[in-house]
Tab-separated table of N, CA, C and O in Angstrom:
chain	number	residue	atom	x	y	z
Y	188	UNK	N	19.966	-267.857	-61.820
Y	188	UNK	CA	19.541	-267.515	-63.160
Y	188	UNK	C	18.500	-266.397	-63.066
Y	188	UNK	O	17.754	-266.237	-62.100
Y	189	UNK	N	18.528	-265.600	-64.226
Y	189	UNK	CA	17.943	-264.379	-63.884
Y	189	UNK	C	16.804	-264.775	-64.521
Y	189	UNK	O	16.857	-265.470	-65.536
Y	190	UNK	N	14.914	-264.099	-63.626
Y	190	UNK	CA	13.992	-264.561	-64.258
Y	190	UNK	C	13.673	-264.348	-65.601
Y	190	UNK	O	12.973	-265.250	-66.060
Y	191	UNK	N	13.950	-263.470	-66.371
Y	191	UNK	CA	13.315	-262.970	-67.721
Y	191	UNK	C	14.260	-264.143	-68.201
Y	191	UNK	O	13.479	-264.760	-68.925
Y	192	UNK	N	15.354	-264.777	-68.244
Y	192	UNK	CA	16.241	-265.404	-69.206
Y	192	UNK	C	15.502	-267.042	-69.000
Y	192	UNK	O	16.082	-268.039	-69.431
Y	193	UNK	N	14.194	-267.119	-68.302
Y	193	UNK	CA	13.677	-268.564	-68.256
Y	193	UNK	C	12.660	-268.412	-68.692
Y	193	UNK	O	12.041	-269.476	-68.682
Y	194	UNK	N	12.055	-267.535	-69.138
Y	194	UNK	CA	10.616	-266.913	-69.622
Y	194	UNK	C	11.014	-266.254	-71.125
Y	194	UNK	O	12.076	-265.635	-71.207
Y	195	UNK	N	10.095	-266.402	-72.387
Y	195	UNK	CA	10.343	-265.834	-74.040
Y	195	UNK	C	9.331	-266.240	-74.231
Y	195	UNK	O	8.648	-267.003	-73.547
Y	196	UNK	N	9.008	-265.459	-75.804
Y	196	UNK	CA	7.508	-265.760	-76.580
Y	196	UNK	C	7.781	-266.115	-77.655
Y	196	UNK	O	7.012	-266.908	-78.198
Y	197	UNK	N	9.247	-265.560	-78.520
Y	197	UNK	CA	9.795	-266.243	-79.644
Y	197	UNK	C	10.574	-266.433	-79.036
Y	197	UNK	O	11.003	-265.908	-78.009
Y	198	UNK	N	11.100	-267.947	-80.150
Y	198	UNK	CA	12.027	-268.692	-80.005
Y	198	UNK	C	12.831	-269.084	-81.573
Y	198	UNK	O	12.359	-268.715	-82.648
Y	199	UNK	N	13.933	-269.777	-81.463
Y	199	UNK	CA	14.446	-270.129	-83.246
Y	199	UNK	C	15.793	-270.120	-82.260
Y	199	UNK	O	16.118	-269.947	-81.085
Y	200	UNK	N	16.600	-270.572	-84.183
Y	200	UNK	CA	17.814	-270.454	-84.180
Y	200	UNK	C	17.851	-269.746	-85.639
Y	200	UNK	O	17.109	-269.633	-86.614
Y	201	UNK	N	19.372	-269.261	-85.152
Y	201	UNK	CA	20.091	-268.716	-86.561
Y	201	UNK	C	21.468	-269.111	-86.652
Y	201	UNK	O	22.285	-269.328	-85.757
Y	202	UNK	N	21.613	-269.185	-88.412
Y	202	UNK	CA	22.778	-269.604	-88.357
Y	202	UNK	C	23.881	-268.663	-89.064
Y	202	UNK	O	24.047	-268.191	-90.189
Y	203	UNK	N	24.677	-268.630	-87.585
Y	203	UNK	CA	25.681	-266.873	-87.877
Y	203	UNK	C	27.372	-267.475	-88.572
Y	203	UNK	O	28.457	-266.968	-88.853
Y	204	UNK	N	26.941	-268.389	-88.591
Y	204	UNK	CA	28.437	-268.863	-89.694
Y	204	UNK	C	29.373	-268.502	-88.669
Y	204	UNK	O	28.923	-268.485	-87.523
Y	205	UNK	N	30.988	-268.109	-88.898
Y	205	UNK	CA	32.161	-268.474	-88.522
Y	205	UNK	C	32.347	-267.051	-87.601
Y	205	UNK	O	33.428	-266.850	-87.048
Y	206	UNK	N	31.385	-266.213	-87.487
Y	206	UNK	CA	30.630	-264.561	-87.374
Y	206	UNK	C	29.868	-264.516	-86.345
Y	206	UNK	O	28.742	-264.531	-86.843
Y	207	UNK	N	29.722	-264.458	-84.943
Y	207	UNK	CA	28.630	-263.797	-84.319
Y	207	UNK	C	28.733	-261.998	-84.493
Y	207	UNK	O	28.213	-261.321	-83.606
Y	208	UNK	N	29.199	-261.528	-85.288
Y	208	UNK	CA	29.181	-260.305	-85.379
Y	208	UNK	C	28.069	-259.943	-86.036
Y	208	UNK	O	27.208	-259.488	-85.284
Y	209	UNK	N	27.690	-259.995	-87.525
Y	209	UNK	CA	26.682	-260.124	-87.933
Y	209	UNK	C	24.903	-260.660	-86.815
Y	209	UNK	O	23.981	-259.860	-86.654
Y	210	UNK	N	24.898	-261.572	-86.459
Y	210	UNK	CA	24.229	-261.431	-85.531
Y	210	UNK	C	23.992	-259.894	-84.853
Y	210	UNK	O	23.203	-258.985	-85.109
Y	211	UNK	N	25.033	-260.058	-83.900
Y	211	UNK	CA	25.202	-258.345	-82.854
Y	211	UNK	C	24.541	-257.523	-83.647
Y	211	UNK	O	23.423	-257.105	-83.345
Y	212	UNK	N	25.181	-257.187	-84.793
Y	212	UNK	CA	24.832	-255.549	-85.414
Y	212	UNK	C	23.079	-255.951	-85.685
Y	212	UNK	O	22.263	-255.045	-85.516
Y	213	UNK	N	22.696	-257.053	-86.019
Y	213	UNK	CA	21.565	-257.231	-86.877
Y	213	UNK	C	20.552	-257.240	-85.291
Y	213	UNK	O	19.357	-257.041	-85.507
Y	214	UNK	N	20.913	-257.435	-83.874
Y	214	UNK	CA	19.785	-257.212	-82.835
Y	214	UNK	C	20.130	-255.543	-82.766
Y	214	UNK	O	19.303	-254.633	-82.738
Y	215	UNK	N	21.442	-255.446	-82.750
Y	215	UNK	CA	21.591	-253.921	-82.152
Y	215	UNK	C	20.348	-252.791	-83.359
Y	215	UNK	O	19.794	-251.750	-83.003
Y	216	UNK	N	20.246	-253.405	-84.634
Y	216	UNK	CA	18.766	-252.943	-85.342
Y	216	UNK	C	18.070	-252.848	-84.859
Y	216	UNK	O	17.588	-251.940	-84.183
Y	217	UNK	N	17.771	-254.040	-85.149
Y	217	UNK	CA	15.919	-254.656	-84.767
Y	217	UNK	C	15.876	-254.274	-83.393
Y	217	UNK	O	14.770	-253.827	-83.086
Y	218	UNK	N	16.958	-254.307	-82.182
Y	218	UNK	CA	16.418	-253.823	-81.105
Y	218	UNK	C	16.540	-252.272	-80.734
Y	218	UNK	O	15.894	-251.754	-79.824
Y	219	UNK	N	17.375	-251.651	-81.486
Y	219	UNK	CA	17.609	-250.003	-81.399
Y	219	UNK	C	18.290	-250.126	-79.921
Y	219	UNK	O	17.699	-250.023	-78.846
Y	220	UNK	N	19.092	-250.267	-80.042
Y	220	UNK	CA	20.050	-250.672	-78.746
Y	220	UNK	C	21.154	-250.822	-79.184
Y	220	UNK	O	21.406	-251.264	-80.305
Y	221	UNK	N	21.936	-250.479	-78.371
Y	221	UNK	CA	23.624	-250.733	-78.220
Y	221	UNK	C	24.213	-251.893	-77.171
Y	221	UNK	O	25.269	-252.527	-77.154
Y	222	UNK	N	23.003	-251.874	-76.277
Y	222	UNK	CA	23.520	-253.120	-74.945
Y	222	UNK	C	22.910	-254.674	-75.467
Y	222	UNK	O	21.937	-255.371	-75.179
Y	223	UNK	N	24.133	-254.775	-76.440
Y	223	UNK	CA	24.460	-256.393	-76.948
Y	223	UNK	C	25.570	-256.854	-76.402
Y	223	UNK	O	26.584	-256.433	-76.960
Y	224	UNK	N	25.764	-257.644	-75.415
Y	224	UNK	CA	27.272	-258.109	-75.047
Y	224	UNK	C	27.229	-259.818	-75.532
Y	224	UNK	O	26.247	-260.554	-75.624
Y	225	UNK	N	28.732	-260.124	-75.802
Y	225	UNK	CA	28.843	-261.494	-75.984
Y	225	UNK	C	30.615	-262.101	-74.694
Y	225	UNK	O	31.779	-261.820	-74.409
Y	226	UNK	N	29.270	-263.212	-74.372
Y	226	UNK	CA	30.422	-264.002	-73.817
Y	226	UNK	C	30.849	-265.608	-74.567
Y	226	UNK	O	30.144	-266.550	-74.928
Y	227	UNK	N	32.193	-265.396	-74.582
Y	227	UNK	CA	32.713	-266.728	-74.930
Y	227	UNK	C	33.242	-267.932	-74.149
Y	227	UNK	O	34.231	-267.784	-73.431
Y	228	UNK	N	32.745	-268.898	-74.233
Y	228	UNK	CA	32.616	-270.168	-73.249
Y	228	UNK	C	34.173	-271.286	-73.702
Y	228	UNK	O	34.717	-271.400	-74.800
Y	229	UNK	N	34.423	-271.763	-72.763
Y	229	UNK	CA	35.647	-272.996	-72.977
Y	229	UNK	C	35.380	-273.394	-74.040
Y	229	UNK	O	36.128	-273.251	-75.007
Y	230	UNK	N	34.085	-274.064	-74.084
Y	230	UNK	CA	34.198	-275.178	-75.383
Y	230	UNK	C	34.324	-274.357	-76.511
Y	230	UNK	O	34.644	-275.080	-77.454
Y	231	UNK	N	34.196	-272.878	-76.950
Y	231	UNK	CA	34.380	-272.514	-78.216
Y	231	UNK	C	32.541	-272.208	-78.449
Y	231	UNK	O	32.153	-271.962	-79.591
Y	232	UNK	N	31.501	-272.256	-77.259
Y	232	UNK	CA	30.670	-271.315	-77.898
Y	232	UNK	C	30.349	-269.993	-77.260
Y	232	UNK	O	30.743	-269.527	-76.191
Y	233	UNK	N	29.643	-269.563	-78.054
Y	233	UNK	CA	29.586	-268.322	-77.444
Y	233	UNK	C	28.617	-267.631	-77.360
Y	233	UNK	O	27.831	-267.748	-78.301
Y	234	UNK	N	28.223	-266.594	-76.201
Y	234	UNK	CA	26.601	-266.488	-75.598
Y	234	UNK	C	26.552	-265.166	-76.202
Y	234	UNK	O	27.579	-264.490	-76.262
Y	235	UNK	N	25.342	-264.705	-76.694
Y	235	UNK	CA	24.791	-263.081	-77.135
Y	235	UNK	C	23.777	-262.877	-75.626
Y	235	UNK	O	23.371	-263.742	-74.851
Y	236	UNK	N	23.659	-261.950	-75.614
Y	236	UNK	CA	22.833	-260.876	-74.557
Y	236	UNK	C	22.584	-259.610	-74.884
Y	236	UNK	O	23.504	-258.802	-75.008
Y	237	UNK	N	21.166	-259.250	-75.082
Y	237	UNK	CA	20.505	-258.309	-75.873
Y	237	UNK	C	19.938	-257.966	-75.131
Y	237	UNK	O	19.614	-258.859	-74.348
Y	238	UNK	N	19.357	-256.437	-74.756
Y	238	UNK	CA	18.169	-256.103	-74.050
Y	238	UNK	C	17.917	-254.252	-74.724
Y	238	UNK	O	18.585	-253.348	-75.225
Y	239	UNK	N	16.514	-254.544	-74.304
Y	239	UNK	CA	16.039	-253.049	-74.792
Y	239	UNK	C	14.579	-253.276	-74.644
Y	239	UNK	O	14.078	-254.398	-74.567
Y	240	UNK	N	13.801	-251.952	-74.602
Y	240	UNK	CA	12.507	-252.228	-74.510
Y	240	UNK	C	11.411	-252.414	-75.367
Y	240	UNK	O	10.202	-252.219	-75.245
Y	241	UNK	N	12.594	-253.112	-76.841
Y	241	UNK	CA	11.853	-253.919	-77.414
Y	241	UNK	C	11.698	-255.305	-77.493
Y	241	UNK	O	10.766	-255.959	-77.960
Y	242	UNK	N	12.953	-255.731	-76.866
Y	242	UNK	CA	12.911	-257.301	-76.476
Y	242	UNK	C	14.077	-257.276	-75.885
Y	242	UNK	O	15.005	-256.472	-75.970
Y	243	UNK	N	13.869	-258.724	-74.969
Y	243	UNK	CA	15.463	-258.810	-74.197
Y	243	UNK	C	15.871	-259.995	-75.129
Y	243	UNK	O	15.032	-260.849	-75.417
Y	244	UNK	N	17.070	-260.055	-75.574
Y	244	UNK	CA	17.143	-261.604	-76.503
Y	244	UNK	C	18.414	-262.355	-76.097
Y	244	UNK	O	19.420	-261.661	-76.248
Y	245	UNK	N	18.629	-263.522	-75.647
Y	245	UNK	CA	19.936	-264.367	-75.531
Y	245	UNK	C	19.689	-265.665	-76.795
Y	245	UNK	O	18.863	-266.322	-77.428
Y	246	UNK	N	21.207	-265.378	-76.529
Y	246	UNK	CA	21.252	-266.821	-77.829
Y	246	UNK	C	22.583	-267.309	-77.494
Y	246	UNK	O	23.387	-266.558	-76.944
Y	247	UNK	N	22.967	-268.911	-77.883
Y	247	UNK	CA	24.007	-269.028	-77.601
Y	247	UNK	C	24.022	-270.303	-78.843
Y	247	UNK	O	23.072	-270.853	-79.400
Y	248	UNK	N	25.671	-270.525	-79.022
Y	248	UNK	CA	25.759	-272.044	-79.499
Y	248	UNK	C	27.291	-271.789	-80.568
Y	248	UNK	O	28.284	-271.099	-80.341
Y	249	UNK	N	27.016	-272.488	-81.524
Y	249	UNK	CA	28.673	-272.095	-82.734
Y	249	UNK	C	28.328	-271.320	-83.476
Y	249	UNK	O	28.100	-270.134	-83.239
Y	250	UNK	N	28.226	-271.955	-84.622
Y	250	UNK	CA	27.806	-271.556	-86.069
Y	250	UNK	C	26.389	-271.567	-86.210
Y	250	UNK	O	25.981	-270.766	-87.051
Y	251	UNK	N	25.342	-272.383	-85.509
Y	251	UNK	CA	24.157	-272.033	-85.517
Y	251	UNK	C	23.740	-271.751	-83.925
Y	251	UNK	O	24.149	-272.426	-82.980
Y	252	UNK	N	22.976	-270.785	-83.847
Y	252	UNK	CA	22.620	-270.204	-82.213
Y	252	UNK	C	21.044	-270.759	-81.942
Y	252	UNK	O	20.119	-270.607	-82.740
Y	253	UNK	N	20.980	-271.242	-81.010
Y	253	UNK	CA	19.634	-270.980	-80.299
Y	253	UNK	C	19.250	-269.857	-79.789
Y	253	UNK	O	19.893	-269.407	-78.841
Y	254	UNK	N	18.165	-269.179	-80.276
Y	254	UNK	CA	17.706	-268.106	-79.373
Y	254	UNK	C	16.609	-268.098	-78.472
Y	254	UNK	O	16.027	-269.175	-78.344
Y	255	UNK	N	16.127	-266.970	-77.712
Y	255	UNK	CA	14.829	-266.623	-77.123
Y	255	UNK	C	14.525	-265.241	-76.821
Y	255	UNK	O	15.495	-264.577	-76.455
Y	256	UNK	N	13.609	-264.756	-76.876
Y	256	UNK	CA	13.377	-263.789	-76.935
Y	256	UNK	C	12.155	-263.345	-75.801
Y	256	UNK	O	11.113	-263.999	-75.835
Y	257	UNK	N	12.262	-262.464	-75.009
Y	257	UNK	CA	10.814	-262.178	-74.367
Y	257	UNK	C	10.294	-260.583	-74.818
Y	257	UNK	O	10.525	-259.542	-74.203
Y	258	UNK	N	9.753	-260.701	-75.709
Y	258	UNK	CA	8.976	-259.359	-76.091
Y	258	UNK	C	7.720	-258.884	-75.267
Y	258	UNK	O	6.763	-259.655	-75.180
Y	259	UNK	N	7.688	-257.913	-74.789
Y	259	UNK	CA	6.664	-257.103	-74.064
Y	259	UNK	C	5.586	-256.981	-75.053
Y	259	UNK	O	5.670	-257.001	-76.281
Y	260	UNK	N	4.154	-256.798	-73.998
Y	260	UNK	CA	3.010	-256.687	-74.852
Y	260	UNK	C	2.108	-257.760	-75.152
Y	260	UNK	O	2.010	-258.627	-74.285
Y	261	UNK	N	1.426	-257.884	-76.203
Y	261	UNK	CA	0.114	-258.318	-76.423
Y	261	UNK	C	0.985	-259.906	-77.240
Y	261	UNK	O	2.151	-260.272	-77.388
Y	262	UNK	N	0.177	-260.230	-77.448
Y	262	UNK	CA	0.873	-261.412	-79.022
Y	262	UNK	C	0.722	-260.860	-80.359
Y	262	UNK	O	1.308	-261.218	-81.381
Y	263	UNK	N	-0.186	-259.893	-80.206
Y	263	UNK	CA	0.351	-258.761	-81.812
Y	263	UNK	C	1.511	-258.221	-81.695
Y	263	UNK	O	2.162	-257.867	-82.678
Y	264	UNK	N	1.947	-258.079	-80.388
Y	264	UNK	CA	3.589	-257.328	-80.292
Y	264	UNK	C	4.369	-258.476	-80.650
Y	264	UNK	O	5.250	-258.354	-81.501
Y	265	UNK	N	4.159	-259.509	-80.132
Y	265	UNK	CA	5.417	-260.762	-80.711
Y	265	UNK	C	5.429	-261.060	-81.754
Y	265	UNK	O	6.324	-261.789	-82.184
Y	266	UNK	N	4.306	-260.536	-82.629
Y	266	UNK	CA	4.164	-262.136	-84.224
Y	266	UNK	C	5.012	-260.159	-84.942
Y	266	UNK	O	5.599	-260.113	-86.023
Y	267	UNK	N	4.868	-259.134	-84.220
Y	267	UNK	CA	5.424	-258.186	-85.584
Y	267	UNK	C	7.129	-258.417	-84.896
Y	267	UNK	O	8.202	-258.357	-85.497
Y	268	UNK	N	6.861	-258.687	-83.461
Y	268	UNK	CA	9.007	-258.725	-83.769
Y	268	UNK	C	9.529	-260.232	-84.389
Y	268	UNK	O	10.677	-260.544	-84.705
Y	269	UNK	N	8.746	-260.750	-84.428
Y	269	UNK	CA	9.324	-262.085	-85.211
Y	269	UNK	C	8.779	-261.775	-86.447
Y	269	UNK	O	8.516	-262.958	-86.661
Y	270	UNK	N	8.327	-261.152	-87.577
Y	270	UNK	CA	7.959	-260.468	-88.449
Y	270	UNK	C	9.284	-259.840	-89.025
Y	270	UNK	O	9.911	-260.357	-89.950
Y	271	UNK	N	9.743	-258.378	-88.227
Y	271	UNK	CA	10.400	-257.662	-87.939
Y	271	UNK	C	11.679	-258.422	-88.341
Y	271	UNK	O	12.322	-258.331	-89.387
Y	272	UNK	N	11.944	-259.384	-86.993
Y	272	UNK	CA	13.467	-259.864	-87.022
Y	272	UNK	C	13.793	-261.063	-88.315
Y	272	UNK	O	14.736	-260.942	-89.097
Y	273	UNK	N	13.039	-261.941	-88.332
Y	273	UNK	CA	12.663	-262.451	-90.063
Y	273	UNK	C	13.067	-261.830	-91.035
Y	273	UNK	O	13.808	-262.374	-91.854
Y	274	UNK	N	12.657	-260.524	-91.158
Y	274	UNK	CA	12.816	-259.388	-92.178
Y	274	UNK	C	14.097	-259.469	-92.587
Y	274	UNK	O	14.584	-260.023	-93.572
Y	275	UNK	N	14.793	-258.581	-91.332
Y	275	UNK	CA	16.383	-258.464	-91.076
Y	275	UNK	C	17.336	-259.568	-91.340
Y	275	UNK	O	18.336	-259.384	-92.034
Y	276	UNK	N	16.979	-260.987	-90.673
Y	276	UNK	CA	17.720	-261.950	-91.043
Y	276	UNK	C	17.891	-262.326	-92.688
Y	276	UNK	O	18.982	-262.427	-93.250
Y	277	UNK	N	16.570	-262.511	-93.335
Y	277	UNK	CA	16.548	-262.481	-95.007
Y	277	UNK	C	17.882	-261.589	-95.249
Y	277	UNK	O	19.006	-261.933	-95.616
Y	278	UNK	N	17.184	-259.926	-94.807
Y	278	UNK	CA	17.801	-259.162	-95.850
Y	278	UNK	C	19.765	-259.377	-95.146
Y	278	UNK	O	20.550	-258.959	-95.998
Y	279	UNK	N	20.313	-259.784	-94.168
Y	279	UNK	CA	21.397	-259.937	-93.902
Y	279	UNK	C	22.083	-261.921	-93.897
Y	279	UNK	O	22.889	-262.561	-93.222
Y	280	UNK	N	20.880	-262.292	-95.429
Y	280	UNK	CA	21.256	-263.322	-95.797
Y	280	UNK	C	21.819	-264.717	-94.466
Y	280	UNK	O	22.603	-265.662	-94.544
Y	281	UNK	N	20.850	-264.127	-93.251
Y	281	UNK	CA	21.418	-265.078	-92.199
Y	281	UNK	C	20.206	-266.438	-91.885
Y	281	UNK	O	19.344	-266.294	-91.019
Y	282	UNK	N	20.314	-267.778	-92.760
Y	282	UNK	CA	19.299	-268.792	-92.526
Y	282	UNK	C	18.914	-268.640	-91.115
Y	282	UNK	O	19.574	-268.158	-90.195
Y	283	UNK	N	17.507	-269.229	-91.105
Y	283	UNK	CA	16.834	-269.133	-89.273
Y	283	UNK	C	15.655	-269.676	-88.973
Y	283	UNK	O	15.040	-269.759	-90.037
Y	284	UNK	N	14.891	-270.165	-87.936
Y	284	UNK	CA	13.470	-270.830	-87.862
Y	284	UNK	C	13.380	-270.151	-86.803
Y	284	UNK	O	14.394	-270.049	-86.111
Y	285	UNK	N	12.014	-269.431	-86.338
Y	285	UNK	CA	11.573	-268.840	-85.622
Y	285	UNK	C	10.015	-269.130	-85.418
Y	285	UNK	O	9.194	-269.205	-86.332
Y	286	UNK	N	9.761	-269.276	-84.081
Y	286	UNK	CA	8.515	-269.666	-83.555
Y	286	UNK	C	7.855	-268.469	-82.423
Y	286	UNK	O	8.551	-268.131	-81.465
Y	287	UNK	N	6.876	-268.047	-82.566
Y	287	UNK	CA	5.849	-267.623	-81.734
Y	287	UNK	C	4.543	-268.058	-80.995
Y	287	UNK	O	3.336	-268.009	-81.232
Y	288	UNK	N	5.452	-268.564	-79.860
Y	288	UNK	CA	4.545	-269.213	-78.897
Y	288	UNK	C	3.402	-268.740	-78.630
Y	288	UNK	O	3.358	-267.524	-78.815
Y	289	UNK	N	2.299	-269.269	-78.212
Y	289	UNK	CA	0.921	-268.831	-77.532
Y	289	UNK	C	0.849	-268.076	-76.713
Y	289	UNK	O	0.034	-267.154	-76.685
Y	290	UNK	N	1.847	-268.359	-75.727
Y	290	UNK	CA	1.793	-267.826	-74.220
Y	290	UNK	C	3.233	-267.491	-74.065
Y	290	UNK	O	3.978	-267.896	-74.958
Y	291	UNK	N	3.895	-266.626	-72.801
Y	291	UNK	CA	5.044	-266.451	-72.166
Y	291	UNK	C	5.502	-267.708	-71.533
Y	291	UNK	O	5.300	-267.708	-70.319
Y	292	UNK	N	6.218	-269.083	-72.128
Y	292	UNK	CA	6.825	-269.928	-71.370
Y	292	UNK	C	7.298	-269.679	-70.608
Y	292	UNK	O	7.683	-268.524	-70.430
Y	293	UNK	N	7.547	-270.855	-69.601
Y	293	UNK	CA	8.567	-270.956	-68.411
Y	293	UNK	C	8.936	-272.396	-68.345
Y	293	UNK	O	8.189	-273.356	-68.159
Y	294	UNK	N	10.392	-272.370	-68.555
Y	294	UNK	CA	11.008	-273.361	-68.944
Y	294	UNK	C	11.528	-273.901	-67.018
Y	294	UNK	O	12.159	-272.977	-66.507
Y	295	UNK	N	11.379	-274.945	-66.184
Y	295	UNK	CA	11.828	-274.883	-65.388
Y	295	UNK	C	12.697	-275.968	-65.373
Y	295	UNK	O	13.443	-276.148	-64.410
């Protein structure tokens, strides 16, 4: 497992309905990036992978995704991309709970 994908500062889910497309276009925004890939798993879910040097973001699950996010910088840099990505989700009508941790977890 690669280290940045065990380490994030926000966290949430969203719920991308019958659509991870919506999702894609809405990081390929907020992150000004094009390198969004998705993989699809046996059981029918399916993983996002985001990176850019405004955040690296994975999410996975059905109709509602778990995400994480590790944003570079201070914790004023995290509370404006969870700010930021909040924004985007409203305005692309996609429900979501999002948290900004204290610190850079490490989930082991």
């Amino acid at each position: 497992m690669a280290a940045w994908h065990r380490r994030y500062n926000v966290s949430g889910t969203v719920h991308v309905g019958e659509s991870v497309e919506n999702w894609c276009r809405l990081l390929r925004q907020v992150l000004q990036t094009d390198d969004v890939a998705i993989i699809g798993h046996y059981s029918g879910a399916v993983s996002v992978f985001a990176f850019s040097p405004v955040a690296d973001v994975v999410s996975c699950g059905h109709k509602d995704h778990d995400f994480w996010a590790l944003v570079p910088g201070e914790r004023s840099d995290w509370q404006q991309f969870a700010v930021t990505l909040a924004a985007s989700l409203n305005a692309a009508g996609l429900p979501r709970s999002l948290v900004v941790h204290d610190g850079v977890l490490l989930l082991e």
